[in-house]
Amino acid sequence: MPKLTIDELKKMRENSRKEIYLREGNFRGKVTVHMGTCGIAAGAREIMNSFLDEIERRKLTDIMFTTTGCAGLCSEEPMITVEMEGSAPVKYCKLTNEKVKKIFNEHIIEGNVVKEFALGIGSERVG
Amino acid sequence: MAEKKRIELMVCTGTGCYAGGAYQIIDGLNKELESFGLRDEVTVVATGCNGFCGQGPLMVVIPDNIFYGWIEIKDIHHLVEEHFLKGRPVKRLMFKPPEEKEPLPLLSDIPFFKKQLLVVLRNKGIIDPEKITDYIARDGYLAIERVLSSLSPKDVTDEILKSGLRGRGGAGFLTGKKWEVASQQVKTPKYLIANCDEGDPGAYMDRSVLESDPHSVIEGMCIAGYAIGSTNGFIYVRTEYPLAIKRMRIAIEQAEEYGLLGKNILGTGFDFEIEIREGSGAFVCGEETSLIHSIEGNIPKPRQRPPFPAQEGLWCCPTVINNVETLANVPVIITRGAEWFSSIGTETSKGTKIFSLVGKINNTGLIEVPMGLTLKEVVYEIGGGIPKGKKLKAVQTGGPSGGCIPASMLDSPIDYESLQKAGSMMGSGGMIVMDEDTCVVDVSKFFIQFTNDESCGKCVSCRDGSEAVLEVLTRISDGQGREGDIEFLTELGESIKDASMCGLGQTLPNPVLSTLRYFKEEYDAHIKEKRCPALVCRNLIQYYIDPNKCVGCLLCIKSCPTEAIKGESKYIHIIEQEKCHKCGQCLEVCPPKISAIIKITGNELNNLVQLTEIISCKEWKKDHEYS
Ligand SMILES: Cc1cc2nc3c(=O)[nH]c(=O)nc-3n(C[C@H](O)[C@H](O)[C@H](O)COP(=O)(O)O)c2cc1C
Ligand code: SF4
Ligand code: SF4
Ligand code: SF4
Ligand code: FES
């Protein structure tokens, strides 16, 4: 490790920030995947992975990704809730990888709810 | 498909949790994560003290911020499978306030953390203290970067002066002022010392700072060195702090490797080195002149001041000696500005203070609060109140140099002046909560015993004075108190304060004087009525079996080491007072549902039925049924 100059230190700080961004908690949105036993059976893990891929591909550090238990609507699984800062949470159901891509582009990036897949808007908050 | 890291498990490895098996928990987690194929998605980070030590071993799950406490090895399999594989947080391991049914999942909802303000401990639980890049990511070494590229030593000193930062090691001297004095000295070389002796019983603030964020102290030292014109720093840590020493050593090595310590720091031409010195652990070693003697290799005894170390210190050269917490404040003050810092706190006490909250309190641990918060907020909001529905009696601050602040003064704000006015002091941050079962004579005796043991013996007032105080206190608690003892203690206390050379002697009477001030009637009870109202002083209490409650189960007899109890199965038992050594065993074993044994004091025994011969429970009941 060669000794740092001021500029190198600055660069290192930027890079290190990306390593620990999860801990900073500066998120403008939150995606929750429902992983009840039914959810897991219905492919929630696959949906989760597609989300993580999208986050990774776009190098986003301001979207929090988390999981929770069953949402009580087994027939609609796999299901997620998207909560963007300042707007009501939206539940999306019966997800597929294609749907995830669309939700990501339109809702998370551009801020427009994908009404055709939405189960309900303004449902209960996800803990 | 490369798995993306989505969860980080911030496992506390501070001394408390370390002792509770934190590293076994980490091994267990890694093993389970491995077997579920989650190692890439979920990573484990070993952090410094989280603060909520009473709940350790513990972890915080990032990004959700879910807090899990009292984790045991046997919980890990279930936890990993449920939460990290299936995504369902485990309620059973969450924090549940006493008397509540539902747990509080999020760290931010737990009252213990709510009123805290993290300035010094800004990185606690968020960084791995053994990884310099974690520190750097959190604006670490940003202050030294600024200082070396754009500020003169005088600018730095002025900024610290303007911030109002005062020493956190006890006396509360203005840090900027101290630096200014040192920087004005012509003599060179100059030295900087970080004081991490921390000899107060029960205090562990400074240890935690080193364990959880060693780089903040290194950076603070570099900045101080630059401000006063020193290229040599020492950090004095007691040998009993192996983990703090280890983490500090790693941090120094990493900082050197990155060119943040040593020669030509960040290519700016500024040199600064840090050496660790391990201390012997005597309380008096923390006193600055004595600490300097110890680093020089001499007997660690204090000397007369002036000259102050800033004028004439280590090897007779100008030396700034600052407490570890003081120094850890420095980088944030530079990065966020003096104005920001001085907006926190009260008129004369700026910023925050770390306390170790211990004693009779529900939530024990390490807390950082803004100056000016009241003791009530600390005890009842952060601390969650007193266990078992007991009443609060007093809060002791300042360790052996401080005093007891009675429950009636709980609205006092926490700042240097208010605590002093109340007869206590800020000290380095020990805070012991005492409930109604605490005897103030006993507490005073404990602290005087401590200072008497730790007195270096140089001054008669301190050495013999503490001995004399101890003798009188011992007499009082033994039931041999005499008329005039209180006056004698007061006078002696005042003269010890006046005649002693260093802070140890000058403050040692505080625990006695403050309790005399607020709890005089309790001393009177001991002296005049031979009564210990808190039922603590052995010679003033008796154990007594209530014949109306005893069921004759023999448990107490079996536990008594001195065969002081008479009784037979289903006979009412009797304690023979002459034989009883007051060990309290019998009270412990008597079934809680029955609770036949009580402690009494003074002449209470005279008002109670005293059986001389055992009598069967049946017969006793018959005789007393209608009475
Ligand atoms: C008996 C005695 C013990 C002390 N122990 C400590 C200690 O453990 N840590 C500490 O920082 N200061 C301790 N001090 C205070 C130091 O002498 C000194 O004032 C302090 O380190 C200065 O740093 P500050 O201005 O940053 O508070 C002690 C003082 C006395 C009289
Ligand atoms: S006051 Fe006590 S500890 Fe301090 S120098 Fe005198 S004898 Fe030693
Ligand atoms: S206090 Fe100890 S010595 Fe006394 S009666 Fe109880 S068990 Fe025996
Ligand atoms: S333990 Fe309690 S109930 Fe049992 S014999 Fe002793 S005093 Fe009586
Ligand atoms: S040591 Fe783990 S919380 Fe303090």
Coordinates of C-alpha atoms in Angstrom, one line a residue, chain B residues 89-592:
Chain B
P89 CA -37.3 -11.4 11.5
V90 CA -37.2 -13.4 14.7
K91 CA -39.3 -11.7 17.4
R92 CA -38.0 -13.8 20.3
L93 CA -34.5 -12.2 20.0
M94 CA -35.7 -8.6 19.8
F95 CA -35.6 -6.2 22.8
K96 CA -38.7 -6.3 24.9
P97 CA -39.0 -3.5 27.6
P98 CA -39.9 -5.0 31.0
E99 CA -43.7 -5.2 31.5
E100 CA -44.4 -4.9 27.8
K101 CA -45.8 -7.7 25.7
E102 CA -44.6 -6.8 22.2
P103 CA -40.9 -6.4 21.4
L104 CA -39.4 -3.4 19.7
P105 CA -37.9 -4.6 16.4
L106 CA -36.0 -1.5 15.4
L107 CA -33.0 -0.1 17.2
S108 CA -34.4 3.4 16.6
D109 CA -37.5 2.5 18.5
I110 CA -35.7 1.4 21.6
P111 CA -35.9 4.2 24.3
F112 CA -32.3 3.5 25.4
F113 CA -31.1 4.9 22.1
K114 CA -33.6 7.7 21.6
K115 CA -32.3 10.6 23.6
Q116 CA -28.7 9.9 22.7
L117 CA -26.7 12.1 20.5
L118 CA -23.7 10.5 18.9
V119 CA -20.8 12.8 18.2
V120 CA -17.8 11.1 19.7
L121 CA -19.4 7.7 19.2
R122 CA -20.6 8.7 15.7
N123 CA -19.1 5.5 14.2
K124 CA -19.9 3.0 16.9
G125 CA -21.6 -0.1 15.6
I126 CA -21.3 1.2 12.1
I127 CA -17.6 0.6 11.4
D128 CA -15.3 -2.3 11.8
P129 CA -12.6 -0.7 14.1
E130 CA -10.0 -2.9 12.5
K131 CA -10.6 -1.6 9.0
I132 CA -9.3 1.9 8.2
T133 CA -11.4 2.1 5.1
D134 CA -14.6 1.9 7.1
Y135 CA -13.4 4.9 9.1
I136 CA -12.4 6.8 6.0
A137 CA -15.8 6.1 4.4
R138 CA -17.4 7.9 7.3
D139 CA -15.6 11.1 6.7
G140 CA -12.6 9.8 8.5
Y141 CA -9.3 11.7 8.0
L142 CA -11.3 14.4 6.3
A143 CA -10.4 16.8 9.1
I144 CA -6.7 16.1 8.9
E145 CA -6.9 16.5 5.2
R146 CA -8.5 20.0 5.7
V147 CA -6.1 21.0 8.4
L148 CA -3.0 20.1 6.5
S149 CA -4.1 21.6 3.2
S150 CA -5.7 24.8 4.4
L151 CA -5.4 25.7 8.0
S152 CA -2.6 27.1 10.1
P153 CA -1.9 25.7 13.5
K154 CA -3.3 28.9 15.0
D155 CA -6.5 28.5 12.9
V156 CA -6.9 25.0 14.3
T157 CA -6.4 26.1 17.9
D158 CA -8.8 29.0 17.4
E159 CA -11.5 26.8 16.0
I160 CA -11.2 24.4 18.9
L161 CA -11.3 27.4 21.3
K162 CA -14.3 28.8 19.6
S163 CA -16.1 25.4 19.8
G164 CA -16.0 25.6 23.6
L165 CA -14.7 22.1 23.9
R166 CA -13.6 21.3 27.4
G167 CA -11.6 18.4 28.7
R168 CA -13.5 15.2 29.3
G169 CA -10.9 13.7 31.7
G170 CA -12.2 15.4 34.8
A171 CA -11.4 19.0 35.4
G172 CA -13.1 20.4 32.3
F173 CA -10.3 22.8 31.2
L174 CA -10.8 24.5 27.8
T175 CA -9.0 22.4 25.3
G176 CA -8.2 25.3 22.9
K177 CA -6.7 27.2 25.8
K178 CA -4.5 24.4 26.7
W179 CA -3.3 24.0 23.2
E180 CA -2.7 27.7 23.0
V181 CA -0.4 27.7 26.0
A182 CA 1.6 24.8 24.6
S183 CA 1.9 26.4 21.2
Q184 CA 3.2 29.6 22.7
Q185 CA 6.1 27.8 24.4
V186 CA 9.4 28.3 22.7
K187 CA 11.1 25.2 24.0
T188 CA 11.0 22.1 21.7
P189 CA 10.4 19.3 21.1
K190 CA 6.8 19.3 22.2
Y191 CA 4.7 16.3 23.1
L192 CA 1.1 15.2 23.0
I193 CA -0.3 12.6 25.3
A194 CA -3.7 10.9 25.0
N195 CA -4.9 9.8 28.5
C196 CA -6.6 6.5 28.5
D197 CA -5.8 5.4 32.0
E198 CA -9.4 5.4 33.1
G199 CA -9.0 4.3 36.7
D200 CA -12.5 5.1 38.0
P201 CA -14.2 1.9 39.2
G202 CA -17.0 1.0 36.8
A203 CA -16.1 3.5 34.1
Y204 CA -15.3 2.3 30.5
M205 CA -16.0 5.2 28.2
D206 CA -12.5 5.7 27.0
R207 CA -11.9 2.0 26.6
S208 CA -14.9 1.9 24.3
V209 CA -13.8 4.8 22.2
L210 CA -10.5 3.0 21.5
E211 CA -12.3 -0.2 20.9
S212 CA -15.0 1.1 18.6
D213 CA -13.3 3.9 16.8
P214 CA -9.5 4.1 17.3
H215 CA -8.9 6.1 14.2
S216 CA -10.9 9.0 15.6
V217 CA -8.4 9.3 18.5
I218 CA -5.4 9.0 16.1
E219 CA -6.9 11.7 13.9
G220 CA -7.6 13.9 16.9
M221 CA -4.0 13.4 18.1
C222 CA -2.6 14.3 14.7
I223 CA -4.6 17.5 14.6
A224 CA -3.6 18.4 18.2
G225 CA 0.0 17.7 17.3
Y226 CA -0.2 20.0 14.3
A227 CA -1.8 22.7 16.4
I228 CA 0.8 22.8 19.1
G229 CA 3.8 22.0 17.0
S230 CA 4.5 18.5 18.1
T231 CA 5.6 15.5 16.1
N232 CA 5.4 12.9 18.9
G233 CA 2.3 11.6 20.5
F234 CA 1.9 9.0 23.2
I235 CA -1.2 7.1 24.0
Y236 CA -1.3 5.9 27.6
V237 CA -3.5 2.9 28.1
R238 CA -3.9 0.7 31.1
T239 CA -2.6 -2.8 30.7
E240 CA -6.0 -4.2 31.7
Y241 CA -7.4 -3.0 28.4
P242 CA -5.9 -5.6 26.0
L243 CA -8.6 -5.3 23.4
A244 CA -8.3 -1.5 23.3
I245 CA -4.5 -1.8 23.0
K246 CA -4.8 -4.4 20.2
R247 CA -7.2 -2.3 18.2
M248 CA -5.2 0.8 18.7
R249 CA -2.1 -1.0 17.5
I250 CA -3.8 -2.2 14.4
A251 CA -5.2 1.2 13.7
I252 CA -1.7 2.8 14.1
E253 CA -0.2 0.3 11.7
Q254 CA -2.9 0.9 9.1
A255 CA -2.6 4.7 9.4
E256 CA 1.1 4.5 9.0
E257 CA 0.7 2.3 6.0
Y258 CA -1.7 4.7 4.4
G259 CA 0.6 7.7 5.1
L260 CA -1.8 9.1 7.6
L261 CA 0.8 8.9 10.4
G262 CA 4.5 9.0 10.3
K263 CA 6.7 11.1 8.1
N264 CA 5.3 13.5 5.5
I265 CA 1.6 12.9 6.2
L266 CA -0.5 13.0 3.0
G267 CA 2.5 14.4 1.2
T268 CA 2.2 17.7 3.1
G269 CA 5.5 17.6 4.9
F270 CA 3.9 17.3 8.4
D271 CA 5.3 14.5 10.5
F272 CA 3.5 12.9 13.4
E273 CA 4.1 9.6 15.2
I274 CA 2.2 7.8 17.9
E275 CA 3.5 5.3 20.5
I276 CA 1.4 3.3 22.8
R277 CA 2.5 3.2 26.4
E278 CA 0.9 0.7 28.8
G279 CA 0.2 1.9 32.3
S280 CA 0.4 0.0 35.5
G281 CA -3.2 0.6 36.4
A282 CA -3.0 2.6 39.6
F283 CA -5.7 5.2 39.8
V284 CA -3.1 8.0 40.4
C285 CA -1.4 7.2 37.1
G286 CA -4.3 9.0 35.4
E287 CA -3.3 12.3 37.0
E288 CA -1.3 14.2 34.4
T289 CA 2.0 14.8 36.2
S290 CA 2.0 11.3 37.5
L291 CA 1.3 9.9 34.1
I292 CA 4.2 11.9 32.7
H293 CA 6.5 10.5 35.3
S294 CA 5.3 7.0 34.4
I295 CA 6.1 7.5 30.7
E296 CA 9.5 8.8 31.7
G297 CA 10.1 5.6 33.5
N298 CA 9.9 7.2 36.9
I299 CA 7.7 6.3 39.9
P300 CA 4.2 7.6 39.0
K301 CA 3.7 10.1 41.7
P302 CA 2.1 13.5 41.1
R303 CA 4.1 16.7 41.5
Q304 CA 3.2 20.3 42.3
R305 CA 1.8 22.4 39.6
P306 CA 2.6 25.0 38.2
P307 CA 4.5 24.6 36.0
F308 CA 1.7 23.0 34.1
P309 CA 2.6 20.2 31.6
A310 CA 1.7 22.6 28.8
Q311 CA 4.7 24.6 30.0
E312 CA 6.9 21.9 31.3
G313 CA 5.8 18.3 30.9
L314 CA 7.4 15.2 29.5
W315 CA 11.2 15.3 29.8
C316 CA 10.7 19.0 30.9
C317 CA 9.2 19.9 27.4
P318 CA 5.9 21.5 26.7
T319 CA 3.3 18.7 26.7
V320 CA -0.4 18.7 26.1
I321 CA -2.2 15.9 27.8
N322 CA -5.8 15.3 26.8
N323 CA -8.3 12.7 27.6
V324 CA -9.2 10.2 24.8
E325 CA -12.8 11.4 24.6
T326 CA -11.6 15.0 24.3
L327 CA -9.4 14.1 21.4
A328 CA -12.1 12.0 19.6
N329 CA -14.2 15.2 19.5
V330 CA -11.6 17.1 17.6
P331 CA -12.0 15.7 14.0
V332 CA -15.8 16.3 14.0
I333 CA -15.3 19.8 15.3
I334 CA -13.0 20.5 12.3
T335 CA -15.2 18.8 9.7
R336 CA -18.6 20.2 11.0
G337 CA -17.3 23.5 12.4
A338 CA -17.1 25.1 15.8
E339 CA -20.4 26.7 15.4
W340 CA -22.2 23.4 14.9
F341 CA -20.5 22.0 17.9
S342 CA -21.2 24.9 20.2
S343 CA -24.9 24.8 19.2
I344 CA -25.1 21.5 21.2
G345 CA -25.2 21.7 25.0
T346 CA -25.5 24.5 27.5
E347 CA -24.0 28.0 28.0
T348 CA -20.8 26.8 29.5
S349 CA -20.7 23.1 28.5
K350 CA -20.7 22.4 24.8
G351 CA -21.1 19.2 22.9
T352 CA -21.9 15.8 24.4
K353 CA -20.7 13.5 27.1
I354 CA -20.3 9.8 27.3
F355 CA -21.4 8.1 30.5
S356 CA -21.3 4.5 31.6
L357 CA -24.7 4.0 33.1
V358 CA -24.5 1.3 35.8
G359 CA -26.1 0.3 39.1
K360 CA -29.7 -0.1 39.9
I361 CA -31.1 0.7 36.5
N362 CA -33.0 -1.3 34.0
N363 CA -30.9 -0.4 30.9
T364 CA -27.2 -0.5 31.7
G365 CA -24.6 0.5 29.1
L366 CA -22.7 3.2 27.5
I367 CA -24.5 6.4 26.5
E368 CA -23.7 9.6 24.8
V369 CA -25.9 12.5 25.5
P370 CA -25.9 16.2 24.8
M371 CA -24.8 18.4 27.7
G372 CA -27.8 19.9 29.5
L373 CA -30.0 16.8 29.4
T374 CA -31.4 16.3 32.9
L375 CA -30.5 13.4 35.1
K376 CA -34.2 12.5 35.1
E377 CA -34.1 12.0 31.3
V378 CA -31.1 9.8 31.6
V379 CA -32.4 7.7 34.5
Y380 CA -36.0 7.3 33.3
E381 CA -36.0 7.6 29.6
I382 CA -32.6 6.2 28.5
G383 CA -32.1 4.1 31.6
G384 CA -35.7 2.8 31.7
G385 CA -36.1 3.5 35.4
I386 CA -35.3 1.4 38.5
P387 CA -35.7 -2.3 38.5
K388 CA -38.2 -4.2 40.7
G389 CA -40.3 -1.1 41.3
K390 CA -37.8 0.3 43.8
K391 CA -37.4 3.9 44.5
L392 CA -34.5 6.0 43.2
K393 CA -32.3 7.3 45.9
A394 CA -29.4 9.1 44.3
V395 CA -27.2 9.3 41.2
Q396 CA -23.5 9.2 41.7
T397 CA -21.3 10.9 39.2
G398 CA -17.6 11.5 39.0
G399 CA -16.5 8.3 40.6
P400 CA -14.3 8.5 43.7
S401 CA -13.9 12.3 43.1
G402 CA -17.6 12.9 42.7
G403 CA -20.7 12.9 44.8
C404 CA -24.2 11.6 45.2
I405 CA -27.0 13.8 43.8
P406 CA -30.3 13.0 45.5
A407 CA -33.4 12.0 43.7
S408 CA -35.0 15.3 44.7
M409 CA -32.5 17.1 42.4
L410 CA -33.1 14.9 39.4
D411 CA -34.1 17.9 37.3
S412 CA -30.5 19.2 37.3
P413 CA -29.0 19.5 33.9
I414 CA -25.9 17.5 33.2
D415 CA -23.1 20.1 32.7
Y416 CA -19.8 20.9 34.5
E417 CA -21.2 23.7 36.6
S418 CA -24.5 22.2 37.7
L419 CA -22.9 19.0 38.8
Q420 CA -20.2 20.9 40.7
K421 CA -22.8 23.1 42.4
A422 CA -24.6 19.9 43.5
G423 CA -21.4 18.8 45.2
S424 CA -20.5 16.3 42.6
M425 CA -18.6 16.6 39.4
M426 CA -18.6 15.5 35.8
G427 CA -15.5 13.5 36.2
S428 CA -14.7 11.2 33.4
G429 CA -18.3 9.9 33.1
G430 CA -19.1 7.2 35.5
M431 CA -22.8 7.3 36.5
I432 CA -24.0 4.9 39.2
V433 CA -27.7 4.8 39.9
M434 CA -28.6 3.9 43.5
D435 CA -32.0 2.7 44.7
E436 CA -33.5 2.8 48.2
D437 CA -31.6 -0.3 49.2
T438 CA -28.3 1.6 49.1
C439 CA -26.8 2.9 52.3
V440 CA -25.0 6.2 51.9
V441 CA -22.6 5.5 54.7
D442 CA -21.7 2.3 53.0
V443 CA -21.2 4.0 49.6
S444 CA -18.9 6.6 51.2
K445 CA -16.9 3.9 52.8
F446 CA -16.5 2.1 49.5
F447 CA -15.1 5.2 47.8
I448 CA -12.9 6.3 50.6
Q449 CA -11.5 2.7 50.9
F450 CA -10.7 3.1 47.2
T451 CA -9.0 6.5 47.4
N452 CA -7.2 5.4 50.6
D453 CA -5.8 2.4 48.8
E454 CA -4.9 4.5 45.8
S455 CA -3.3 7.5 47.5
C456 CA 0.3 7.7 46.6
G457 CA 1.2 8.8 50.1
K458 CA 3.0 11.9 49.3
C459 CA 0.7 14.3 51.2
V460 CA -0.1 13.7 54.8
S461 CA -3.6 15.2 54.3
C462 CA -4.5 12.7 51.6
R463 CA -2.7 9.6 53.0
D464 CA -3.5 10.0 56.7
G465 CA -6.6 12.1 56.2
S466 CA -8.3 9.4 54.1
E467 CA -7.3 6.8 56.7
A468 CA -9.0 8.9 59.4
V469 CA -12.1 9.4 57.4
L470 CA -12.3 5.7 56.7
E471 CA -11.9 4.9 60.4
V472 CA -14.8 7.1 61.3
L473 CA -17.0 5.8 58.6
T474 CA -16.2 2.2 59.5
R475 CA -17.1 3.0 63.1
I476 CA -20.4 4.6 62.1
S477 CA -21.4 1.7 60.0
D478 CA -20.3 -0.7 62.8
G479 CA -22.7 1.0 65.2
Q480 CA -19.9 2.7 67.1
G481 CA -20.7 6.2 65.8
R482 CA -20.3 9.0 68.3
E483 CA -21.7 12.5 68.9
G484 CA -19.4 14.9 66.9
D485 CA -18.5 12.4 64.2
I486 CA -20.4 14.4 61.5
E487 CA -18.8 17.6 62.4
F488 CA -15.4 15.9 62.5
L489 CA -15.9 14.4 59.0
T490 CA -17.0 17.8 57.6
E491 CA -14.0 19.6 59.0
L492 CA -11.5 16.9 58.1
G493 CA -13.0 16.7 54.6
E494 CA -12.6 20.4 54.0
S495 CA -9.0 20.4 55.2
I496 CA -8.0 17.4 53.1
K497 CA -9.4 19.3 50.1
D498 CA -7.3 22.3 50.9
A499 CA -4.1 20.7 51.9
S500 CA -3.6 18.0 49.2
M501 CA -1.4 18.5 46.2
C502 CA -3.2 16.6 43.4
G503 CA -6.8 16.1 42.3
L504 CA -7.0 12.7 44.0
G505 CA -6.7 14.2 47.5
Q506 CA -8.5 17.4 46.6
T507 CA -11.6 15.5 45.6
L508 CA -11.5 12.4 47.8
P509 CA -13.8 13.9 50.5
N510 CA -16.6 14.6 47.9
P511 CA -18.5 11.3 48.3
V512 CA -18.6 11.9 52.1
L513 CA -19.3 15.6 51.9
S514 CA -22.1 15.3 49.4
T515 CA -23.9 12.5 51.2
L516 CA -23.5 14.5 54.5
R517 CA -25.2 17.4 52.7
Y518 CA -28.1 15.5 51.3
F519 CA -28.5 12.5 53.6
K520 CA -27.5 13.8 57.0
E521 CA -30.5 12.1 58.7
E522 CA -29.2 8.8 57.5
Y523 CA -25.8 9.4 59.2
D524 CA -27.8 10.5 62.3
A525 CA -29.8 7.3 62.3
H526 CA -26.6 5.2 62.2
I527 CA -24.9 7.3 64.9
K528 CA -27.8 8.1 67.3
E529 CA -30.2 5.2 66.9
K530 CA -27.8 2.5 65.6
R531 CA -30.1 2.0 62.7
C532 CA -29.3 1.5 59.1
P533 CA -32.4 2.6 57.3
A534 CA -31.4 0.9 54.0
L535 CA -30.7 -2.3 55.9
V536 CA -27.1 -2.7 54.6
C537 CA -24.6 -2.2 57.4
R538 CA -24.1 -5.6 58.8
N539 CA -23.6 -4.7 62.4
L540 CA -26.8 -2.7 62.5
I541 CA -29.2 -5.3 61.1
Q542 CA -30.7 -8.6 62.1
Y543 CA -32.4 -11.4 60.3
Y544 CA -35.7 -12.4 61.7
I545 CA -38.2 -15.2 61.0
D546 CA -41.8 -14.1 61.1
P547 CA -43.6 -16.9 63.0
N548 CA -46.9 -16.1 61.2
K549 CA -45.3 -16.9 57.9
C550 CA -42.8 -19.7 58.5
V551 CA -44.0 -23.1 57.3
G552 CA -41.1 -25.0 58.8
C553 CA -39.5 -26.3 55.6
L554 CA -35.9 -26.5 56.9
L555 CA -34.5 -24.8 53.8
C556 CA -33.0 -21.9 55.8
I557 CA -31.4 -24.3 58.4
K558 CA -29.7 -26.2 55.6
S559 CA -28.3 -23.0 54.2
C560 CA -27.0 -21.5 57.4
P561 CA -23.2 -21.7 57.6
T562 CA -23.1 -21.0 61.3
E563 CA -25.9 -23.2 62.6
A564 CA -27.7 -20.1 63.9
I565 CA -31.1 -21.4 63.1
K566 CA -33.2 -23.7 65.3
G567 CA -36.1 -25.7 63.9
E568 CA -37.6 -28.9 62.8
S569 CA -39.8 -30.0 60.0
K570 CA -43.2 -28.2 60.3
Y571 CA -41.9 -26.2 63.3
I572 CA -41.5 -22.5 63.3
H573 CA -37.8 -21.7 63.0
I574 CA -35.9 -19.3 65.1
I575 CA -32.7 -17.4 64.5
E576 CA -30.4 -17.2 67.4
Q577 CA -29.0 -13.7 67.0
E578 CA -25.7 -14.3 68.9
K579 CA -24.8 -17.0 66.5
C580 CA -25.9 -15.3 63.3
H581 CA -23.1 -13.9 61.0
K582 CA -25.6 -12.0 58.8
C583 CA -24.6 -13.7 55.6
G584 CA -28.1 -13.4 54.3
Q585 CA -28.2 -17.0 53.0
C586 CA -31.4 -17.9 54.8
L587 CA -33.2 -14.9 53.3
E588 CA -32.1 -16.0 49.8
V589 CA -33.4 -19.5 50.2
C590 CA -36.7 -18.9 52.0
P591 CA -39.3 -19.5 49.2
P592 CA -40.5 -16.2 47.8

